[in-house]
């Protein structure tokens, strides 16, 4: 793997959160976007997935600024509290991701009950 | 604690540059870069996993004779490899520790192990998916350390992730890569770490009752150390079960290997390798036909990666698009 750095010379790692200028709108205005690094195809390019969604973009690494780096945080770990906080956050995000990725369990079909109810109602009409 | 000091040295390197750490780390450390040993069947060299792959000879032909390797490695496999590296680190550190480690030592080990995972994951250069990613790897290793930090097994460093060559009865050589071999109180135990996406249940462990590679590892340990009392499977569930799940994240199972099982494994090994060695004596144009496809394995592990080649032949564009070709070196006297 090659070393890739951001605008400030800070090394960029996978899953780092970054800020960068998005594409210009019809009026030519640039909006700042937040995204996550998903790949670094070369020493000067990074692939960013916008947190707002949409397809990932390949942009120059000198156009991004790292705002949060989990890898840098892991490398700097030194206390139990720091580690525990990191694990707790990871667990919350993991549980959420797993729950979001899982299709909601369908409720059991109530058609059988509905049919029985309808039959009962019909029968009651003739009583 | 020399090993922990070494880890700290690695940690400094990781902070400086993970992406180019390979050269950096090994430049100033006592840990030499591990040279990956590979087998070459044209020299009569085989491995237990290669024999396992030869359940379908055609698959063996593609991987070992033609040297086809998929350009993209599945995330699950990369994740499992990184977990393996972190587990190896854990045992290197704990084997050098006293029986009842202090709170500080426990924390140092835990940090070193999660950092090892992060290091391996960065080196692999993949983002992963929702279940197999950097954070889930940290969770697994954090929990693994919590569960096994008081395991009193002490492994000698040379018995962790060791590569051994063994001469086999039919004149071939077998390369065995063993996770750990425990020698304690006159007991010798072979420990193999296995990651699994399925549940760690009695059904999972039943797969290892007569598992060919594990039996060949046992044979190797017997050849090297005179005996192997039993095999222990150290199972890790990946991806980790969510906190609401009742699944076991880890589990261990032990198995005996009888003389009969070992004899059977050697017979299987010899039958398979004898056949392959006989095939390479024929002209190369006949290899594909002689290394026939066993269709009962096409669906293994979610579908064989070589299915398109069996369907359309080696001229199919899939070969260039999906595979790297690195043919093994053949001796000059081969037909």
Coordinates of C-alpha atoms in Angstrom, one line a residue:
Chain A
X1 CA 0.0 0.0 0.0
X2 CA 1.2 3.5 -0.7
X3 CA 1.1 6.5 1.6
X4 CA -1.5 9.1 0.8
X5 CA -1.7 12.5 2.5
X6 CA -4.4 15.2 2.7
X7 CA -4.2 18.9 2.2
X8 CA -2.6 19.4 5.6
X9 CA 0.0 16.6 5.1
X10 CA -1.9 14.2 7.4
X11 CA -1.8 10.6 6.3
X12 CA -5.1 9.3 5.0
X13 CA -6.4 5.8 6.0
X14 CA -9.4 3.8 4.9
X15 CA -12.6 4.8 6.6
X16 CA -11.3 8.2 7.6
X17 CA -13.9 10.9 7.6
X18 CA -13.0 13.8 5.4
X19 CA -14.3 17.2 4.2
X20 CA -14.0 18.1 0.5
X21 CA -15.5 20.4 -2.1
X22 CA -18.3 18.7 -3.9
X23 CA -19.2 19.2 -7.6
X24 CA -20.2 22.8 -8.6
X25 CA -23.9 23.3 -9.0
X26 CA -25.6 25.0 -12.0
X27 CA -24.6 28.4 -10.6
X28 CA -21.0 27.3 -10.3
X29 CA -21.1 27.3 -6.5
X30 CA -19.1 24.7 -4.7
X31 CA -20.5 23.1 -1.6
X32 CA -18.5 21.5 1.1
X33 CA -19.3 17.8 1.6
X34 CA -18.4 15.2 4.2
X35 CA -17.5 11.7 3.2
X36 CA -15.6 8.6 4.0
X37 CA -12.5 7.2 2.3
X38 CA -13.2 3.8 0.8
X39 CA -10.1 3.4 -1.4
X40 CA -6.9 5.0 -2.4
X41 CA -6.3 4.0 -6.0
X42 CA -2.9 5.9 -6.2
X43 CA -0.6 8.1 -4.2
X44 CA -2.5 11.2 -5.2
X45 CA -6.1 10.0 -5.5
X46 CA -8.7 8.9 -3.0
X47 CA -12.2 7.4 -3.5
X48 CA -14.7 9.1 -1.3
X49 CA -18.2 8.0 -0.4
X50 CA -20.3 11.0 0.4
X51 CA -22.2 10.6 3.7
X52 CA -25.2 12.0 2.0
X53 CA -25.2 9.0 -0.4
X54 CA -24.8 8.8 -4.1
X55 CA -22.1 7.1 -6.1
X56 CA -18.5 7.3 -4.8
X57 CA -16.1 9.9 -6.3
X58 CA -12.4 9.7 -7.1
X59 CA -10.7 13.0 -6.2
X60 CA -7.3 14.4 -5.6
X61 CA -6.1 13.6 -2.1
X62 CA -4.8 17.2 -1.7
X63 CA -8.4 18.4 -2.0
X64 CA -9.6 16.6 1.2
X65 CA -9.1 17.3 4.8
X66 CA -9.2 14.5 7.4
X67 CA -11.7 15.3 10.1
X68 CA -11.7 11.9 11.9
X69 CA -9.4 9.0 11.6
X70 CA -10.2 5.8 13.4
X71 CA -6.8 4.2 12.5
X72 CA -4.9 7.1 13.9
X73 CA -7.0 6.8 17.0
X74 CA -6.2 3.1 17.3
X75 CA -2.5 3.7 16.8
X76 CA -2.6 6.3 19.6
X77 CA -4.5 4.1 22.1
X78 CA -2.9 4.1 25.6
X79 CA -5.6 3.9 28.3
X80 CA -8.4 1.5 29.1
X81 CA -11.0 4.3 28.9
X82 CA -10.0 5.2 25.4
X83 CA -10.1 1.6 24.3
X84 CA -13.4 1.0 26.0
X85 CA -15.0 4.1 24.5
X86 CA -13.8 3.0 21.0
X87 CA -15.2 -0.6 21.5
X88 CA -18.6 0.8 22.9
X89 CA -19.0 3.0 19.8
X90 CA -18.0 0.2 17.5
X91 CA -20.6 -2.1 19.1
X92 CA -23.4 0.5 18.8
X93 CA -22.6 1.2 15.2
X94 CA -22.2 -2.6 14.4
X95 CA -25.6 -3.5 16.0
X96 CA -27.2 -0.6 14.1
X97 CA -25.6 -1.6 10.8
X98 CA -26.7 -5.3 11.3
X99 CA -30.2 -4.2 12.3
X100 CA -30.5 -1.9 9.2
X101 CA -29.1 -4.5 6.9
X102 CA -31.6 -7.1 8.0
X103 CA -35.0 -7.1 6.3
X104 CA -37.7 -6.4 8.8
X105 CA -39.4 -9.6 9.9
X106 CA -42.9 -9.8 8.5
X107 CA -45.8 -10.4 10.8
X108 CA -47.5 -13.7 10.4
X109 CA -50.2 -13.5 7.9
X110 CA -53.5 -12.9 9.5
X111 CA -55.5 -14.0 6.4
X112 CA -56.4 -17.2 8.0
X113 CA -57.9 -15.4 11.0
X114 CA -59.6 -12.9 8.7
X115 CA -61.2 -15.8 6.8
X116 CA -62.5 -17.4 10.0
X117 CA -63.8 -14.1 11.2
X118 CA -65.7 -13.5 7.9
X119 CA -67.1 -17.0 8.0
X120 CA -68.3 -16.5 11.6
X121 CA -69.9 -13.1 10.6
X122 CA -71.6 -14.7 7.6
X123 CA -72.9 -17.6 9.7
X124 CA -74.2 -15.1 12.3
X125 CA -76.3 -13.5 9.6
X126 CA -78.3 -16.7 9.2
X127 CA -78.7 -17.4 12.9
Chain B
X1 CA 8.7 -7.5 29.0
X2 CA 10.7 -7.6 25.8
X3 CA 7.9 -8.5 23.5
X4 CA 5.7 -5.7 24.7
X5 CA 8.6 -3.3 24.2
X6 CA 8.9 -4.7 20.6
X7 CA 5.2 -4.1 20.2
X8 CA 5.6 -0.5 21.3
X9 CA 8.3 0.0 18.7
X10 CA 5.8 -1.4 16.1
X11 CA 3.2 0.9 17.5
X12 CA 5.3 4.0 16.9
X13 CA 5.8 2.8 13.3
X14 CA 2.1 2.3 12.9
X15 CA 1.4 5.9 14.1
X16 CA 3.9 7.3 11.6
X17 CA 2.8 5.4 8.6
X18 CA 0.6 2.3 8.4
X19 CA 0.4 2.2 4.7
X20 CA 4.2 1.9 4.2
X21 CA 4.8 0.2 7.5
X22 CA 6.2 -3.0 6.1
X23 CA 9.6 -1.6 5.3
X24 CA 9.6 0.7 8.3
X25 CA 8.6 -1.8 10.9
X26 CA 11.1 -4.4 10.0
X27 CA 13.9 -2.0 9.5
X28 CA 14.4 -1.3 13.2
X29 CA 12.8 -4.3 14.8
X30 CA 14.0 -7.7 15.9
X31 CA 11.1 -9.3 14.1
X32 CA 12.3 -10.3 10.6
X33 CA 9.9 -10.1 7.7
X34 CA 8.1 -13.5 7.3
X35 CA 9.1 -15.2 4.1
X36 CA 6.0 -16.9 2.6
X37 CA 6.9 -20.4 1.6
X38 CA 5.0 -21.9 -1.3
X39 CA 4.8 -25.4 -2.7
X40 CA 5.6 -26.3 -6.3
X41 CA 4.0 -29.6 -7.4
X42 CA 6.6 -29.9 -10.2
X43 CA 9.2 -30.4 -7.5
X44 CA 6.9 -32.9 -5.7
X45 CA 5.8 -30.4 -3.1
X46 CA 2.2 -30.4 -1.7
X47 CA 0.3 -28.9 1.2
X48 CA -2.7 -30.2 3.2
X49 CA -4.9 -27.4 2.0
X50 CA -3.8 -28.2 -1.6
X51 CA -4.9 -31.8 -1.1
X52 CA -8.2 -30.5 0.2
X53 CA -8.5 -28.4 -3.0
X54 CA -7.8 -31.5 -5.0
X55 CA -11.2 -32.9 -4.0
X56 CA -11.8 -31.6 -7.5
X57 CA -8.8 -32.3 -9.6
X58 CA -9.8 -29.6 -12.2
X59 CA -9.7 -27.0 -9.4
X60 CA -6.2 -28.2 -8.4
X61 CA -5.2 -28.0 -12.1
X62 CA -6.3 -24.3 -12.4
X63 CA -4.7 -23.2 -9.1
X64 CA -1.5 -25.2 -8.8
X65 CA -0.7 -26.3 -12.3
X66 CA -1.7 -23.2 -14.4
X67 CA -1.2 -20.8 -11.5
X68 CA -4.6 -19.0 -11.8
X69 CA -5.4 -16.7 -8.9
X70 CA -8.5 -14.6 -8.6
X71 CA -7.7 -10.9 -8.9
X72 CA -10.0 -10.0 -6.1
X73 CA -9.9 -11.8 -2.7
X74 CA -13.2 -12.2 -1.0
X75 CA -13.6 -9.9 2.0
X76 CA -14.4 -12.8 4.2
X77 CA -11.1 -14.4 3.5
X78 CA -9.1 -11.2 4.1
X79 CA -11.0 -10.6 7.3
X80 CA -10.2 -14.2 8.5
X81 CA -6.5 -13.7 7.7
X82 CA -6.4 -10.5 9.7
X83 CA -8.1 -12.2 12.7
X84 CA -5.5 -15.0 12.4
X85 CA -2.6 -12.4 12.5
X86 CA -4.0 -10.7 15.6
X87 CA -4.5 -14.1 17.3
X88 CA -0.9 -15.0 16.6
X89 CA 0.2 -11.7 18.1
X90 CA -1.9 -12.4 21.2
X91 CA -0.2 -15.8 21.8
X92 CA 3.2 -14.4 21.1
X93 CA 2.6 -11.7 23.8
X94 CA 0.8 -13.9 26.4
X95 CA 3.3 -16.7 26.1
X96 CA 6.0 -14.4 27.3
X97 CA 4.0 -13.1 30.2
X98 CA 3.8 -14.3 33.8
X99 CA 0.9 -16.5 34.9
X100 CA -1.2 -13.7 36.5
X101 CA -0.6 -10.6 34.4
X102 CA -1.0 -7.2 36.0
X103 CA -3.8 -4.9 34.9
X104 CA -1.3 -2.8 33.0
X105 CA 0.1 -5.9 31.1
X106 CA -3.5 -7.0 30.2
X107 CA -4.2 -3.6 28.8
X108 CA -0.9 -3.5 26.8
X109 CA -1.7 -6.9 25.3
X110 CA -5.2 -5.9 24.4
X111 CA -4.1 -2.7 22.8
X112 CA -1.3 -4.5 20.9
X113 CA -3.7 -7.1 19.6
X114 CA -6.3 -4.6 18.3
X115 CA -3.5 -2.6 16.8
X116 CA -2.2 -5.7 15.1
X117 CA -5.7 -6.3 13.6
X118 CA -5.8 -2.6 12.4
X119 CA -2.4 -2.9 10.9
X120 CA -3.2 -6.1 9.0
X121 CA -6.5 -4.6 7.8
X122 CA -4.9 -1.5 6.5
X123 CA -2.2 -3.5 4.8
X124 CA -5.0 -5.5 3.0
X125 CA -6.3 -2.1 1.8
X126 CA -10.0 -3.1 1.8
X127 CA -13.0 -1.2 3.3
X128 CA -15.0 -4.4 4.0
X129 CA -18.8 -4.6 4.3
X130 CA -21.3 -3.9 7.1
X131 CA -20.3 -6.9 9.1
X132 CA -16.6 -7.4 8.2
X133 CA -14.8 -4.1 8.8
X134 CA -12.2 -2.5 11.0
X135 CA -14.6 -1.9 13.8
X136 CA -16.0 -5.4 13.9
X137 CA -12.5 -6.8 13.9
X138 CA -11.6 -4.6 16.9
X139 CA -14.7 -5.9 18.7
X140 CA -13.7 -9.5 18.0
X141 CA -10.2 -9.1 19.2
X142 CA -11.2 -7.1 22.3
X143 CA -13.6 -9.9 23.3
X144 CA -11.1 -12.6 22.4
X145 CA -8.5 -11.1 24.7
X146 CA -11.0 -10.7 27.5
X147 CA -12.0 -14.4 27.1
X148 CA -8.6 -16.0 26.9
X149 CA -6.2 -13.6 28.7
X150 CA -6.1 -16.0 31.7
X151 CA -5.5 -19.0 29.5
X152 CA -2.3 -20.4 31.1
X153 CA -1.1 -22.1 27.9
X154 CA 2.4 -21.0 27.1
X155 CA 3.6 -21.5 23.5
X156 CA 7.2 -21.4 22.6
X157 CA 7.7 -18.7 19.9
X158 CA 9.1 -21.2 17.3
X159 CA 5.9 -23.2 17.8
X160 CA 3.6 -20.3 16.8
X161 CA 2.8 -20.1 13.0
X162 CA 5.6 -22.4 12.1
X163 CA 6.2 -23.8 8.6
X164 CA 7.5 -27.4 8.5
X165 CA 8.5 -29.6 5.6
X166 CA 7.8 -33.3 6.0
X167 CA 9.0 -36.1 3.8
X168 CA 6.0 -38.3 2.9
X169 CA 6.0 -42.1 2.3
X170 CA 5.6 -41.7 -1.5
X171 CA 8.7 -39.5 -1.9
X172 CA 6.8 -36.2 -2.0
X173 CA 7.3 -33.3 0.4
X174 CA 4.5 -31.8 2.4
X175 CA 4.6 -28.2 3.6
X176 CA 2.6 -27.7 6.8
X177 CA 1.7 -24.3 8.2
X178 CA 0.7 -24.9 11.8
X179 CA -1.0 -22.2 13.9
X180 CA 0.3 -23.3 17.3
X181 CA 1.8 -26.4 19.0
X182 CA 1.5 -26.5 22.8
X183 CA 4.1 -28.5 24.7
X184 CA 3.3 -28.5 28.4
X185 CA 3.5 -31.1 31.2
X186 CA 4.5 -33.8 28.7
X187 CA 1.4 -33.1 26.7
X188 CA 1.6 -32.0 23.0
X189 CA -1.4 -30.3 21.6
X190 CA -1.9 -29.0 18.1
X191 CA -4.0 -25.8 18.1
X192 CA -5.7 -24.6 14.9
X193 CA -7.6 -21.4 14.8
X194 CA -10.6 -21.5 12.6
X195 CA -12.9 -18.6 11.7
X196 CA -16.4 -19.4 10.7
X197 CA -19.5 -17.5 9.6
X198 CA -21.7 -20.3 10.9
X199 CA -22.7 -21.0 14.5
X200 CA -20.1 -22.4 16.8
X201 CA -22.1 -25.5 17.6
X202 CA -21.5 -29.3 18.0
X203 CA -22.4 -29.5 14.3
X204 CA -19.6 -27.2 13.5
X205 CA -17.1 -29.1 15.6
X206 CA -18.2 -32.4 14.0
X207 CA -16.6 -31.3 10.8
X208 CA -13.2 -31.8 12.5
X209 CA -13.7 -35.3 13.7
X210 CA -12.0 -36.6 10.6
X211 CA -10.8 -33.5 8.9
X212 CA -8.0 -34.3 6.5
X213 CA -5.7 -31.3 6.9
X214 CA -5.9 -31.4 10.7
X215 CA -5.0 -35.1 10.6
X216 CA -2.0 -34.4 8.3
X217 CA -0.9 -31.7 10.8
X218 CA -1.1 -34.3 13.6
X219 CA 1.0 -36.7 11.5
X220 CA 3.6 -33.9 11.1
X221 CA 3.7 -33.2 14.8
X222 CA 4.2 -36.9 15.5
X223 CA 7.0 -37.0 13.0
X224 CA 8.7 -34.0 14.5
X225 CA 8.0 -34.4 18.2
X226 CA 7.3 -38.1 18.6
X227 CA 3.6 -37.7 19.5
X228 CA 0.6 -35.5 19.3
X229 CA -1.9 -36.0 22.2
X230 CA -4.8 -34.2 20.7
X231 CA -5.9 -31.5 18.3
X232 CA -7.7 -28.3 19.6
X233 CA -9.9 -26.2 17.3
X234 CA -10.0 -22.6 18.5
X235 CA -13.1 -21.3 16.7
X236 CA -14.0 -17.7 16.2
X237 CA -17.2 -16.5 14.8
X238 CA -16.9 -13.9 12.1
X239 CA -18.6 -11.6 11.7
X240 CA -19.2 -11.3 15.4
X241 CA -22.8 -12.0 16.7
X242 CA -24.6 -8.8 17.5
X243 CA -25.1 -8.0 21.2
X244 CA -28.7 -9.2 21.1
X245 CA -27.7 -12.6 19.6
X246 CA -27.4 -15.7 21.7
X247 CA -24.7 -17.2 19.4
X248 CA -21.4 -18.0 20.9
X249 CA -18.6 -15.7 19.6
X250 CA -15.8 -18.2 20.5
X251 CA -15.5 -21.9 21.3
X252 CA -13.0 -24.6 21.6
X253 CA -13.2 -28.3 20.8
X254 CA -10.7 -31.1 21.2
X255 CA -10.2 -34.2 19.2
X256 CA -8.2 -37.4 19.3
X257 CA -6.6 -38.8 16.2
X258 CA -6.3 -42.6 16.1
X259 CA -3.6 -44.5 14.3
X260 CA -6.2 -45.7 11.9
X261 CA -7.3 -42.1 11.0
X262 CA -3.7 -41.1 10.5
X263 CA -3.1 -44.1 8.3
X264 CA -6.2 -43.2 6.3
X265 CA -5.0 -39.6 5.9
X266 CA -1.6 -40.7 4.6
X267 CA -3.3 -43.1 2.2
X268 CA -5.5 -40.3 0.9
X269 CA -2.6 -38.0 0.6
X270 CA -0.5 -40.6 -1.3
X271 CA -3.4 -41.6 -3.6
X272 CA -4.0 -38.0 -4.6
X273 CA -0.4 -36.9 -5.0
X274 CA 0.5 -40.1 -6.9
X275 CA -2.3 -39.4 -9.3
X276 CA -1.2 -35.8 -9.8
X277 CA 2.5 -36.8 -10.3
X278 CA 1.4 -39.3 -12.9
X279 CA -0.6 -36.7 -14.8
X280 CA 2.3 -34.3 -15.1
X281 CA 4.3 -37.1 -16.8
X282 CA 1.8 -36.8 -19.7
X283 CA 2.0 -34.1 -22.4
X284 CA 0.7 -30.7 -21.1
X285 CA -2.2 -30.8 -23.7
X286 CA -3.7 -33.8 -21.8
X287 CA -3.5 -32.3 -18.3
X288 CA -6.9 -30.6 -18.3
X289 CA -8.7 -33.8 -19.4
X290 CA -6.9 -36.0 -16.9
X291 CA -7.4 -33.5 -14.1
X292 CA -11.2 -34.0 -14.4
X293 CA -13.9 -31.9 -12.9
X294 CA -15.8 -33.3 -10.0
X295 CA -19.2 -31.7 -10.4
X296 CA -20.3 -32.5 -6.9
X297 CA -18.0 -29.7 -5.6
X298 CA -19.1 -27.0 -8.0
X299 CA -21.4 -25.5 -5.3
X300 CA -18.9 -25.6 -2.4
X301 CA -18.3 -22.3 -0.6
X302 CA -21.1 -20.4 -2.4
X303 CA -20.0 -21.6 -5.9
X304 CA -16.6 -22.5 -7.4
X305 CA -14.7 -19.4 -8.7
X306 CA -13.6 -21.4 -11.8
X307 CA -17.1 -22.4 -12.9
X308 CA -17.0 -20.1 -16.0
X309 CA -13.8 -21.8 -17.1
X310 CA -15.3 -25.2 -16.9
X311 CA -18.4 -23.9 -18.8
X312 CA -16.6 -22.0 -21.6
X313 CA -13.0 -23.1 -21.5
X314 CA -9.7 -21.3 -20.9
X315 CA -10.1 -19.0 -24.0
X316 CA -13.1 -17.3 -22.3
X317 CA -12.4 -13.6 -21.5
X318 CA -13.1 -14.3 -17.8
X319 CA -9.6 -15.7 -17.5
X320 CA -7.9 -12.4 -18.3
X321 CA -10.5 -10.2 -16.6
X322 CA -10.8 -12.1 -13.3
X323 CA -7.6 -14.0 -12.8
X324 CA -3.9 -13.3 -12.5
X325 CA -1.7 -16.0 -14.1
X326 CA 1.5 -17.0 -12.3
X327 CA 2.4 -20.4 -13.5
X328 CA 4.8 -22.3 -11.2
X329 CA 8.3 -22.9 -12.3
X330 CA 8.6 -26.2 -14.2
X331 CA 11.7 -28.3 -14.4
X332 CA 13.3 -28.3 -17.8
X333 CA 13.1 -32.1 -18.3
X334 CA 9.3 -31.9 -18.1
X335 CA 7.5 -32.9 -21.3

